[in-house]
Amino acid sequence: MGFWEVTLSLLRGLEQTCLIFALTLVLALPLGLVISFGSMSKFKPLAYITKIFVWIIRGVPLMLQVIIFFYVPGFLLGTPILSRFASVIAAFVINYACYFSEIYRGGIESISKGQYEAGQVLGMTKQQIFFKIILLQVIKRIMAPMSNEVITLVKDTSLARIIGIYEIIWAGESFIKKGLIWPLFYTGAFYLIFSGLLTILLNKLEKKLDYFRG
């Protein structure tokens, strides 16, 4: 089996990996912000429930969550509710949204109260203060931990194979049955390139936000 044939197979797996990665980020980033508001809510019951939920999601392995989302509804109701792919996306989005929420919360709480008070003196609403004064500073402060989570997500996409989603690790592993081991190691190059490009992009974004250092 030739190099190009293996490469094409891995690229098909990479396509699914990229889709899982992109959908997770697009959905988990805003959801994480909503969850962080819940955990910081002055309404104590909401804050407690949100914190307990985040604690459970962060404490249970993502692999187990993927399995639960796909198998448990079908076991209880007699028929699956979500497809394999939808189960993976749901589990990944909720898991990463909870991790992102803690990063958001830390960033928001690191902003001094004086900046909120300054906005109020200028007659700004709470929404205006948050989006025009606080948010960009928060983004700058959370870039490093967010970058780490994003890179981790690249590697976590391989967990999708646990319920039969064809992704890049599955593609590489499939060649073992054909007597080839090197394609499995070849997948490492794909992950390194993917992670390397993301690292460069995130570093450039962080430099552009240097203006908001404070």
PDB file of C-alpha atoms in Angstrom:
ATOM      1  CA  MET A   1       0.000   0.000   0.000  1.00  0.00           C
ATOM      2  CA  GLY A   2       1.519   3.291  -1.129  1.00  0.00           C
ATOM      3  CA  PHE A   3       2.253   6.484   0.744  1.00  0.00           C
ATOM      4  CA  TRP A   4      -0.341   8.524  -1.144  1.00  0.00           C
ATOM      5  CA  GLU A   5      -3.085   5.989  -0.558  1.00  0.00           C
ATOM      6  CA  VAL A   6      -2.401   6.098   3.170  1.00  0.00           C
ATOM      7  CA  THR A   7      -2.255   9.888   3.099  1.00  0.00           C
ATOM      8  CA  LEU A   8      -5.645  10.150   1.364  1.00  0.00           C
ATOM      9  CA  SER A   9      -7.183   7.820   3.937  1.00  0.00           C
ATOM     10  CA  LEU A  10      -5.776   9.869   6.793  1.00  0.00           C
ATOM     11  CA  LEU A  11      -7.001  13.084   5.169  1.00  0.00           C
ATOM     12  CA  ARG A  12     -10.540  11.652   5.144  1.00  0.00           C
ATOM     13  CA  GLY A  13     -10.176  10.977   8.861  1.00  0.00           C
ATOM     14  CA  LEU A  14      -8.727  14.448   9.376  1.00  0.00           C
ATOM     15  CA  GLU A  15     -11.787  15.972   7.725  1.00  0.00           C
ATOM     16  CA  GLN A  16     -14.013  14.467  10.423  1.00  0.00           C
ATOM     17  CA  THR A  17     -11.537  15.471  13.122  1.00  0.00           C
ATOM     18  CA  CYS A  18     -11.612  19.087  11.920  1.00  0.00           C
ATOM     19  CA  LEU A  19     -15.417  19.074  11.840  1.00  0.00           C
ATOM     20  CA  ILE A  20     -15.647  17.858  15.428  1.00  0.00           C
ATOM     21  CA  PHE A  21     -13.054  20.421  16.475  1.00  0.00           C
ATOM     22  CA  ALA A  22     -14.755  23.343  14.704  1.00  0.00           C
ATOM     23  CA  LEU A  23     -18.295  22.566  15.866  1.00  0.00           C
ATOM     24  CA  THR A  24     -17.132  22.092  19.441  1.00  0.00           C
ATOM     25  CA  LEU A  25     -15.393  25.473  19.494  1.00  0.00           C
ATOM     26  CA  VAL A  26     -18.204  27.372  17.772  1.00  0.00           C
ATOM     27  CA  LEU A  27     -20.804  26.016  20.208  1.00  0.00           C
ATOM     28  CA  ALA A  28     -18.795  25.630  23.418  1.00  0.00           C
ATOM     29  CA  LEU A  29     -17.220  29.106  23.534  1.00  0.00           C
ATOM     30  CA  PRO A  30     -20.518  31.047  23.822  1.00  0.00           C
ATOM     31  CA  LEU A  31     -22.131  28.346  25.960  1.00  0.00           C
ATOM     32  CA  GLY A  32     -19.189  28.506  28.346  1.00  0.00           C
ATOM     33  CA  LEU A  33     -19.743  32.242  28.787  1.00  0.00           C
ATOM     34  CA  VAL A  34     -23.421  31.634  29.609  1.00  0.00           C
ATOM     35  CA  ILE A  35     -22.482  28.946  32.136  1.00  0.00           C
ATOM     36  CA  SER A  36     -19.931  31.286  33.750  1.00  0.00           C
ATOM     37  CA  PHE A  37     -22.695  33.879  34.253  1.00  0.00           C
ATOM     38  CA  GLY A  38     -24.749  31.179  35.949  1.00  0.00           C
ATOM     39  CA  SER A  39     -21.936  30.229  38.312  1.00  0.00           C
ATOM     40  CA  MET A  40     -21.405  33.912  39.210  1.00  0.00           C
ATOM     41  CA  SER A  41     -25.110  34.667  39.588  1.00  0.00           C
ATOM     42  CA  LYS A  42     -26.239  36.495  42.710  1.00  0.00           C
ATOM     43  CA  PHE A  43     -29.235  34.152  42.727  1.00  0.00           C
ATOM     44  CA  LYS A  44     -27.664  31.512  44.980  1.00  0.00           C
ATOM     45  CA  PRO A  45     -29.713  28.453  43.910  1.00  0.00           C
ATOM     46  CA  LEU A  46     -28.721  29.042  40.259  1.00  0.00           C
ATOM     47  CA  ALA A  47     -25.084  29.575  41.213  1.00  0.00           C
ATOM     48  CA  TYR A  48     -24.982  26.369  43.314  1.00  0.00           C
ATOM     49  CA  ILE A  49     -26.704  24.251  40.655  1.00  0.00           C
ATOM     50  CA  THR A  50     -24.386  25.575  37.942  1.00  0.00           C
ATOM     51  CA  LYS A  51     -21.256  24.976  40.035  1.00  0.00           C
ATOM     52  CA  ILE A  52     -22.344  21.413  40.863  1.00  0.00           C
ATOM     53  CA  PHE A  53     -23.058  20.730  37.178  1.00  0.00           C
ATOM     54  CA  VAL A  54     -19.632  22.072  36.157  1.00  0.00           C
ATOM     55  CA  TRP A  55     -17.969  20.021  38.914  1.00  0.00           C
ATOM     56  CA  ILE A  56     -19.642  16.824  37.678  1.00  0.00           C
ATOM     57  CA  ILE A  57     -18.809  17.411  34.008  1.00  0.00           C
ATOM     58  CA  ARG A  58     -15.193  18.310  34.767  1.00  0.00           C
ATOM     59  CA  GLY A  59     -14.825  15.335  37.106  1.00  0.00           C
ATOM     60  CA  VAL A  60     -16.136  12.656  34.734  1.00  0.00           C
ATOM     61  CA  PRO A  61     -13.898  11.514  31.831  1.00  0.00           C
ATOM     62  CA  LEU A  62     -14.926  12.845  28.445  1.00  0.00           C
ATOM     63  CA  MET A  63     -14.815   9.327  27.012  1.00  0.00           C
ATOM     64  CA  LEU A  64     -17.464   8.217  29.520  1.00  0.00           C
ATOM     65  CA  GLN A  65     -19.605  11.228  28.669  1.00  0.00           C
ATOM     66  CA  VAL A  66     -19.492  10.334  24.965  1.00  0.00           C
ATOM     67  CA  ILE A  67     -20.579   6.778  25.778  1.00  0.00           C
ATOM     68  CA  ILE A  68     -23.388   8.013  28.051  1.00  0.00           C
ATOM     69  CA  PHE A  69     -24.770  10.449  25.463  1.00  0.00           C
ATOM     70  CA  PHE A  70     -24.971   7.738  22.815  1.00  0.00           C
ATOM     71  CA  TYR A  71     -25.982   4.628  24.736  1.00  0.00           C
ATOM     72  CA  VAL A  72     -28.005   5.722  27.787  1.00  0.00           C
ATOM     73  CA  PRO A  73     -30.956   7.412  25.994  1.00  0.00           C
ATOM     74  CA  GLY A  74     -31.340   4.371  23.750  1.00  0.00           C
ATOM     75  CA  PHE A  75     -31.163   2.028  26.749  1.00  0.00           C
ATOM     76  CA  LEU A  76     -33.800   3.962  28.694  1.00  0.00           C
ATOM     77  CA  LEU A  77     -36.166   4.739  25.809  1.00  0.00           C
ATOM     78  CA  GLY A  78     -35.550   1.720  23.628  1.00  0.00           C
ATOM     79  CA  THR A  79     -34.280   3.763  20.701  1.00  0.00           C
ATOM     80  CA  PRO A  80     -31.331   6.129  20.248  1.00  0.00           C
ATOM     81  CA  ILE A  81     -32.203   9.838  20.342  1.00  0.00           C
ATOM     82  CA  LEU A  82     -28.947  11.158  18.910  1.00  0.00           C
ATOM     83  CA  SER A  83     -26.832   9.800  16.080  1.00  0.00           C
ATOM     84  CA  ARG A  84     -23.246   8.797  16.786  1.00  0.00           C
ATOM     85  CA  PHE A  85     -21.922  12.074  15.444  1.00  0.00           C
ATOM     86  CA  ALA A  86     -24.514  14.187  17.282  1.00  0.00           C
ATOM     87  CA  SER A  87     -23.710  12.339  20.522  1.00  0.00           C
ATOM     88  CA  VAL A  88     -20.026  13.166  20.125  1.00  0.00           C
ATOM     89  CA  ILE A  89     -20.752  16.844  19.456  1.00  0.00           C
ATOM     90  CA  ALA A  90     -23.167  17.107  22.401  1.00  0.00           C
ATOM     91  CA  ALA A  91     -20.686  15.507  24.804  1.00  0.00           C
ATOM     92  CA  PHE A  92     -17.745  17.577  23.551  1.00  0.00           C
ATOM     93  CA  VAL A  93     -19.662  20.863  23.604  1.00  0.00           C
ATOM     94  CA  ILE A  94     -20.971  20.429  27.144  1.00  0.00           C
ATOM     95  CA  ASN A  95     -17.619  19.184  28.432  1.00  0.00           C
ATOM     96  CA  TYR A  96     -15.576  21.995  26.923  1.00  0.00           C
ATOM     97  CA  ALA A  97     -18.197  24.630  27.725  1.00  0.00           C
ATOM     98  CA  CYS A  98     -17.779  23.749  31.411  1.00  0.00           C
ATOM     99  CA  TYR A  99     -13.996  24.058  31.193  1.00  0.00           C
ATOM    100  CA  PHE A 100     -14.302  27.323  29.282  1.00  0.00           C
ATOM    101  CA  SER A 101     -16.789  28.636  31.851  1.00  0.00           C
ATOM    102  CA  GLU A 102     -14.221  28.345  34.627  1.00  0.00           C
ATOM    103  CA  ILE A 103     -11.652  30.161  32.510  1.00  0.00           C
ATOM    104  CA  TYR A 104     -14.177  32.903  31.734  1.00  0.00           C
ATOM    105  CA  ARG A 105     -15.128  33.171  35.391  1.00  0.00           C
ATOM    106  CA  GLY A 106     -11.507  33.542  36.468  1.00  0.00           C
ATOM    107  CA  GLY A 107     -10.923  36.211  33.844  1.00  0.00           C
ATOM    108  CA  ILE A 108     -14.035  38.200  34.711  1.00  0.00           C
ATOM    109  CA  GLU A 109     -13.375  38.080  38.447  1.00  0.00           C
ATOM    110  CA  SER A 110      -9.795  39.270  37.885  1.00  0.00           C
ATOM    111  CA  ILE A 111     -11.023  42.651  36.612  1.00  0.00           C
ATOM    112  CA  SER A 112     -10.989  45.284  39.356  1.00  0.00           C
ATOM    113  CA  LYS A 113     -14.309  46.643  40.592  1.00  0.00           C
ATOM    114  CA  GLY A 114     -13.019  50.141  39.910  1.00  0.00           C
ATOM    115  CA  GLN A 115     -13.507  49.613  36.189  1.00  0.00           C
ATOM    116  CA  TYR A 116     -17.141  48.685  36.686  1.00  0.00           C
ATOM    117  CA  GLU A 117     -17.611  51.751  38.883  1.00  0.00           C
ATOM    118  CA  ALA A 118     -15.939  53.983  36.279  1.00  0.00           C
ATOM    119  CA  GLY A 119     -18.383  52.753  33.668  1.00  0.00           C
ATOM    120  CA  GLN A 120     -21.323  53.457  35.956  1.00  0.00           C
ATOM    121  CA  VAL A 121     -20.050  56.989  36.574  1.00  0.00           C
ATOM    122  CA  LEU A 122     -20.040  57.506  32.798  1.00  0.00           C
ATOM    123  CA  GLY A 123     -23.690  56.476  32.713  1.00  0.00           C
ATOM    124  CA  MET A 124     -23.131  53.148  30.960  1.00  0.00           C
ATOM    125  CA  THR A 125     -25.457  50.197  31.454  1.00  0.00           C
ATOM    126  CA  LYS A 126     -24.178  46.890  32.827  1.00  0.00           C
ATOM    127  CA  GLN A 127     -24.262  45.397  29.336  1.00  0.00           C
ATOM    128  CA  GLN A 128     -22.281  48.316  27.882  1.00  0.00           C
ATOM    129  CA  ILE A 129     -19.722  48.120  30.680  1.00  0.00           C
ATOM    130  CA  PHE A 130     -19.227  44.403  30.101  1.00  0.00           C
ATOM    131  CA  PHE A 131     -18.983  44.415  26.312  1.00  0.00           C
ATOM    132  CA  LYS A 132     -17.147  47.738  25.833  1.00  0.00           C
ATOM    133  CA  ILE A 133     -14.801  47.773  28.847  1.00  0.00           C
ATOM    134  CA  ILE A 134     -14.510  44.339  30.439  1.00  0.00           C
ATOM    135  CA  LEU A 135     -14.797  41.730  27.686  1.00  0.00           C
ATOM    136  CA  LEU A 136     -11.669  42.577  25.659  1.00  0.00           C
ATOM    137  CA  GLN A 137      -9.564  42.715  28.822  1.00  0.00           C
ATOM    138  CA  VAL A 138     -10.972  39.348  29.876  1.00  0.00           C
ATOM    139  CA  ILE A 139     -10.172  37.852  26.456  1.00  0.00           C
ATOM    140  CA  LYS A 140      -6.572  39.043  26.773  1.00  0.00           C
ATOM    141  CA  ARG A 141      -6.190  37.543  30.248  1.00  0.00           C
ATOM    142  CA  ILE A 142      -7.694  34.180  29.357  1.00  0.00           C
ATOM    143  CA  MET A 143      -5.871  33.668  26.057  1.00  0.00           C
ATOM    144  CA  ALA A 144      -3.147  31.435  27.525  1.00  0.00           C
ATOM    145  CA  PRO A 145      -5.452  28.972  29.348  1.00  0.00           C
ATOM    146  CA  MET A 146      -7.923  29.045  26.445  1.00  0.00           C
ATOM    147  CA  SER A 147      -5.101  28.225  24.031  1.00  0.00           C
ATOM    148  CA  ASN A 148      -4.160  25.209  26.135  1.00  0.00           C
ATOM    149  CA  GLU A 149      -7.751  23.943  26.082  1.00  0.00           C
ATOM    150  CA  VAL A 150      -8.006  24.446  22.324  1.00  0.00           C
ATOM    151  CA  ILE A 151      -4.844  22.412  21.729  1.00  0.00           C
ATOM    152  CA  THR A 152      -6.157  19.724  24.082  1.00  0.00           C
ATOM    153  CA  LEU A 153      -9.375  19.625  22.066  1.00  0.00           C
ATOM    154  CA  VAL A 154      -7.393  18.756  18.938  1.00  0.00           C
ATOM    155  CA  LYS A 155      -6.138  15.605  20.636  1.00  0.00           C
ATOM    156  CA  ASP A 156      -9.418  14.803  22.400  1.00  0.00           C
ATOM    157  CA  THR A 157     -11.210  14.475  19.067  1.00  0.00           C
ATOM    158  CA  SER A 158      -9.658  10.993  18.871  1.00  0.00           C
ATOM    159  CA  LEU A 159     -12.113   9.911  21.597  1.00  0.00           C
ATOM    160  CA  ALA A 160     -14.908   9.994  19.022  1.00  0.00           C
ATOM    161  CA  ARG A 161     -13.766   6.596  17.771  1.00  0.00           C
ATOM    162  CA  ILE A 162     -15.047   4.993  20.991  1.00  0.00           C
ATOM    163  CA  ILE A 163     -18.578   4.973  19.517  1.00  0.00           C
ATOM    164  CA  GLY A 164     -17.565   4.276  15.929  1.00  0.00           C
ATOM    165  CA  ILE A 165     -16.845   7.717  14.479  1.00  0.00           C
ATOM    166  CA  TYR A 166     -14.269   7.512  11.702  1.00  0.00           C
ATOM    167  CA  GLU A 167     -11.543  10.036  12.514  1.00  0.00           C
ATOM    168  CA  ILE A 168      -7.817  10.231  11.950  1.00  0.00           C
ATOM    169  CA  ILE A 169      -6.710   7.752  14.643  1.00  0.00           C
ATOM    170  CA  TRP A 170      -9.252   5.225  13.396  1.00  0.00           C
ATOM    171  CA  ALA A 171      -7.925   5.756   9.869  1.00  0.00           C
ATOM    172  CA  GLY A 172      -4.339   5.167  10.983  1.00  0.00           C
ATOM    173  CA  GLU A 173      -5.188   2.172  13.148  1.00  0.00           C
ATOM    174  CA  SER A 174      -7.135   0.487  10.343  1.00  0.00           C
ATOM    175  CA  PHE A 175      -3.872  -0.167   8.482  1.00  0.00           C
ATOM    176  CA  ILE A 176      -2.600  -2.408  11.289  1.00  0.00           C
ATOM    177  CA  LYS A 177      -5.004  -5.104  10.065  1.00  0.00           C
ATOM    178  CA  LYS A 178      -3.317  -4.819   6.684  1.00  0.00           C
ATOM    179  CA  GLY A 179       0.111  -5.421   8.177  1.00  0.00           C
ATOM    180  CA  LEU A 180       1.247  -1.790   8.250  1.00  0.00           C
ATOM    181  CA  ILE A 181       2.241  -0.028  11.472  1.00  0.00           C
ATOM    182  CA  TRP A 182       3.836   3.160  10.138  1.00  0.00           C
ATOM    183  CA  PRO A 183       0.527   4.872   9.196  1.00  0.00           C
ATOM    184  CA  LEU A 184      -0.395   4.914  12.883  1.00  0.00           C
ATOM    185  CA  PHE A 185       2.727   6.952  13.642  1.00  0.00           C
ATOM    186  CA  TYR A 186       2.113   9.033  10.535  1.00  0.00           C
ATOM    187  CA  THR A 187      -1.070  10.331  12.187  1.00  0.00           C
ATOM    188  CA  GLY A 188       1.212  12.048  14.710  1.00  0.00           C
ATOM    189  CA  ALA A 189       2.478  14.339  11.957  1.00  0.00           C
ATOM    190  CA  PHE A 190      -1.087  15.441  11.202  1.00  0.00           C
ATOM    191  CA  TYR A 191      -1.714  16.279  14.849  1.00  0.00           C
ATOM    192  CA  LEU A 192       1.595  18.126  15.134  1.00  0.00           C
ATOM    193  CA  ILE A 193       0.878  20.230  12.050  1.00  0.00           C
ATOM    194  CA  PHE A 194      -2.698  20.939  13.196  1.00  0.00           C
ATOM    195  CA  SER A 195      -1.547  21.929  16.685  1.00  0.00           C
ATOM    196  CA  GLY A 196       1.392  23.920  15.309  1.00  0.00           C
ATOM    197  CA  LEU A 197      -0.804  26.016  13.019  1.00  0.00           C
ATOM    198  CA  LEU A 198      -3.241  26.669  15.859  1.00  0.00           C
ATOM    199  CA  THR A 199      -0.386  27.686  18.164  1.00  0.00           C
ATOM    200  CA  ILE A 200       0.886  30.211  15.613  1.00  0.00           C
ATOM    201  CA  LEU A 201      -2.621  31.609  15.090  1.00  0.00           C
ATOM    202  CA  LEU A 202      -3.340  31.891  18.814  1.00  0.00           C
ATOM    203  CA  ASN A 203       0.035  33.526  19.497  1.00  0.00           C
ATOM    204  CA  LYS A 204      -0.661  36.155  16.837  1.00  0.00           C
ATOM    205  CA  LEU A 205      -4.083  36.805  18.331  1.00  0.00           C
ATOM    206  CA  GLU A 206      -2.573  37.173  21.791  1.00  0.00           C
ATOM    207  CA  LYS A 207      -0.044  39.733  20.500  1.00  0.00           C
ATOM    208  CA  LYS A 208      -2.830  41.766  18.903  1.00  0.00           C
ATOM    209  CA  LEU A 209      -4.514  41.933  22.300  1.00  0.00           C
ATOM    210  CA  ASP A 210      -1.401  43.298  24.053  1.00  0.00           C
ATOM    211  CA  TYR A 211      -3.031  46.743  23.998  1.00  0.00           C
ATOM    212  CA  PHE A 212      -5.518  45.506  26.608  1.00  0.00           C
ATOM    213  CA  ARG A 213      -2.852  44.358  29.025  1.00  0.00           C
ATOM    214  CA  GLY A 214      -3.712  45.606  32.445  1.00  0.00           C
TER     215      GLY A 214
END
